[in-house]
Amino acid sequence: MNLLVKILVTFGSSISIGFGVWHFFVPTAWKWYYYIASAATELVAAVRAINAFFSLSLVLFGVVNILLVDGDKSNRYSIIVMLAATCVMWITRVAFQVIYPQGSLYPGLQYGMLSAFVMVTLCYLISLLSVLSQKIPV
């Protein structure tokens, strides 16, 4: 794996992992459950489960990407599949931030979030395109 791909994937994955870990604490920090009626216990459980799944997914995608590009046992196909899945995930996040922006409560936050999401997406997209363009030894 070339050095540029390793650097970009490690950087993008570190941010993904950071977002994932941070997101475990978001419901408490932003008082999500304050906005949900206390009688809606199933809704609280659903939000908690979705957030945990989302947070864990970000952490796992980040860790797996780092392990694949840094490991000597991975192959080009597995790296391409994982980077493509990660690109789809982050492109979707960028699209949601553009269409339904979050962070508008504080000036500049939504644009900071968008910038971070675009930066992570570019790390993965450039890495994917780089791996796809590499000549396969015969």
CSV table of C-alpha atoms in Angstrom, one decimal:
chain,number,residue,atom,x,y,z
A,1,MET,CA,0.0,0.0,0.0
A,2,ASN,CA,1.4,3.4,-0.9
A,3,LEU,CA,2.3,5.9,1.7
A,4,LEU,CA,-0.3,8.5,0.6
A,5,VAL,CA,-3.1,5.9,1.1
A,6,LYS,CA,-1.8,4.9,4.5
A,7,ILE,CA,-1.6,8.6,5.7
A,8,LEU,CA,-5.1,9.5,4.3
A,9,VAL,CA,-6.8,6.4,5.6
A,10,THR,CA,-5.1,6.7,9.0
A,11,PHE,CA,-6.1,10.4,9.2
A,12,GLY,CA,-9.7,9.9,8.1
A,13,SER,CA,-10.1,6.8,10.3
A,14,SER,CA,-8.7,8.6,13.3
A,15,ILE,CA,-11.4,11.3,12.8
A,16,SER,CA,-14.0,8.6,12.3
A,17,ILE,CA,-13.0,6.9,15.5
A,18,GLY,CA,-13.0,10.2,17.3
A,19,PHE,CA,-16.5,11.0,16.0
A,20,GLY,CA,-17.7,7.5,17.0
A,21,VAL,CA,-16.3,7.8,20.6
A,22,TRP,CA,-17.6,11.3,21.0
A,23,HIS,CA,-21.0,10.3,19.7
A,24,PHE,CA,-21.4,7.8,22.5
A,25,PHE,CA,-21.7,10.8,24.8
A,26,VAL,CA,-23.8,13.1,22.6
A,27,PRO,CA,-27.2,12.1,23.9
A,28,THR,CA,-26.2,13.1,27.5
A,29,ALA,CA,-24.1,16.2,26.5
A,30,TRP,CA,-26.9,17.6,24.2
A,31,LYS,CA,-29.7,16.4,26.5
A,32,TRP,CA,-31.5,14.5,23.7
A,33,TYR,CA,-33.9,12.7,26.1
A,34,TYR,CA,-35.0,16.1,27.5
A,35,TYR,CA,-36.9,16.6,24.2
A,36,ILE,CA,-38.6,13.2,24.3
A,37,ALA,CA,-41.7,12.7,26.5
A,38,SER,CA,-40.9,10.6,29.5
A,39,ALA,CA,-43.7,8.3,28.7
A,40,ALA,CA,-42.1,7.4,25.4
A,41,THR,CA,-39.8,4.8,26.8
A,42,GLU,CA,-39.7,2.8,23.6
A,43,LEU,CA,-38.6,5.9,21.7
A,44,VAL,CA,-35.8,6.5,24.2
A,45,ALA,CA,-34.7,2.9,23.9
A,46,ALA,CA,-34.8,3.2,20.1
A,47,VAL,CA,-32.7,6.4,20.0
A,48,ARG,CA,-30.3,4.9,22.5
A,49,ALA,CA,-29.9,1.8,20.3
A,50,ILE,CA,-29.5,3.7,17.1
A,51,ASN,CA,-26.9,6.0,18.6
A,52,ALA,CA,-24.9,3.1,20.0
A,53,PHE,CA,-25.0,1.3,16.7
A,54,PHE,CA,-24.0,4.4,14.8
A,55,SER,CA,-21.2,5.2,17.2
A,56,LEU,CA,-19.9,1.7,17.2
A,57,SER,CA,-20.1,1.6,13.4
A,58,LEU,CA,-17.9,4.7,13.1
A,59,VAL,CA,-15.3,3.2,15.5
A,60,LEU,CA,-15.3,-0.2,13.8
A,61,PHE,CA,-15.1,1.2,10.2
A,62,GLY,CA,-12.2,3.4,11.3
A,63,VAL,CA,-10.3,0.6,13.0
A,64,VAL,CA,-10.9,-1.9,10.2
A,65,ASN,CA,-9.7,0.6,7.6
A,66,ILE,CA,-6.5,1.2,9.5
A,67,LEU,CA,-5.9,-2.5,10.0
A,68,LEU,CA,-6.4,-3.2,6.3
A,69,VAL,CA,-4.2,-0.5,4.9
A,70,ASP,CA,-1.4,-1.1,7.5
A,71,GLY,CA,-1.6,-4.8,7.7
A,72,ASP,CA,0.5,-7.1,5.6
A,73,LYS,CA,-2.3,-9.8,5.3
A,74,SER,CA,-4.9,-7.7,3.5
A,75,ASN,CA,-5.4,-7.8,-0.2
A,76,ARG,CA,-6.3,-5.1,-2.7
A,77,TYR,CA,-9.9,-6.4,-3.1
A,78,SER,CA,-10.7,-6.2,0.7
A,79,ILE,CA,-9.2,-2.7,0.9
A,80,ILE,CA,-11.3,-1.6,-2.1
A,81,VAL,CA,-14.5,-3.1,-0.7
A,82,MET,CA,-14.0,-1.5,2.7
A,83,LEU,CA,-13.0,1.9,1.4
A,84,ALA,CA,-16.0,1.9,-1.0
A,85,ALA,CA,-18.4,1.1,1.9
A,86,THR,CA,-16.8,3.8,4.0
A,87,CYS,CA,-17.0,6.3,1.1
A,88,VAL,CA,-20.7,5.6,0.7
A,89,MET,CA,-21.3,6.1,4.4
A,90,TRP,CA,-19.4,9.4,4.5
A,91,ILE,CA,-20.9,10.7,1.2
A,92,THR,CA,-24.3,10.0,2.7
A,93,ARG,CA,-23.3,12.0,5.9
A,94,VAL,CA,-22.2,14.9,3.8
A,95,ALA,CA,-25.4,14.8,1.8
A,96,PHE,CA,-27.5,14.8,5.0
A,97,GLN,CA,-25.5,17.7,6.3
A,98,VAL,CA,-26.1,19.7,3.1
A,99,ILE,CA,-29.8,18.8,2.9
A,100,TYR,CA,-30.7,18.7,6.6
A,101,PRO,CA,-28.0,20.6,8.3
A,102,GLN,CA,-27.3,19.9,12.0
A,103,GLY,CA,-25.5,22.3,14.3
A,104,SER,CA,-27.5,25.4,13.3
A,105,LEU,CA,-28.0,26.2,17.0
A,106,TYR,CA,-24.5,27.7,17.2
A,107,PRO,CA,-23.2,30.0,14.5
A,108,GLY,CA,-20.6,28.3,12.3
A,109,LEU,CA,-21.1,24.9,13.8
A,110,GLN,CA,-23.0,23.4,10.9
A,111,TYR,CA,-20.3,24.6,8.5
A,112,GLY,CA,-17.6,23.3,10.7
A,113,MET,CA,-19.3,19.9,10.8
A,114,LEU,CA,-19.8,20.0,7.0
A,115,SER,CA,-16.1,20.9,6.5
A,116,ALA,CA,-15.0,18.0,8.8
A,117,PHE,CA,-17.4,15.5,7.0
A,118,VAL,CA,-16.1,16.6,3.6
A,119,MET,CA,-12.5,16.3,4.8
A,120,VAL,CA,-13.0,12.8,6.0
A,121,THR,CA,-14.9,11.9,2.8
A,122,LEU,CA,-12.0,13.2,0.7
A,123,CYS,CA,-9.5,11.2,2.7
A,124,TYR,CA,-11.4,8.0,1.9
A,125,LEU,CA,-12.3,8.9,-1.7
A,126,ILE,CA,-8.7,9.9,-2.7
A,127,SER,CA,-7.5,6.7,-1.1
A,128,LEU,CA,-10.1,4.6,-2.9
A,129,LEU,CA,-9.3,6.2,-6.3
A,130,SER,CA,-5.5,5.7,-5.6
A,131,VAL,CA,-6.0,2.0,-4.8
A,132,LEU,CA,-8.2,1.5,-7.9
A,133,SER,CA,-5.7,3.2,-10.1
A,134,GLN,CA,-2.7,1.1,-9.0
A,135,LYS,CA,-1.5,-1.5,-11.5
A,136,ILE,CA,-2.1,-5.0,-10.4
A,137,PRO,CA,1.1,-7.1,-10.7
A,138,VAL,CA,0.8,-10.1,-12.9
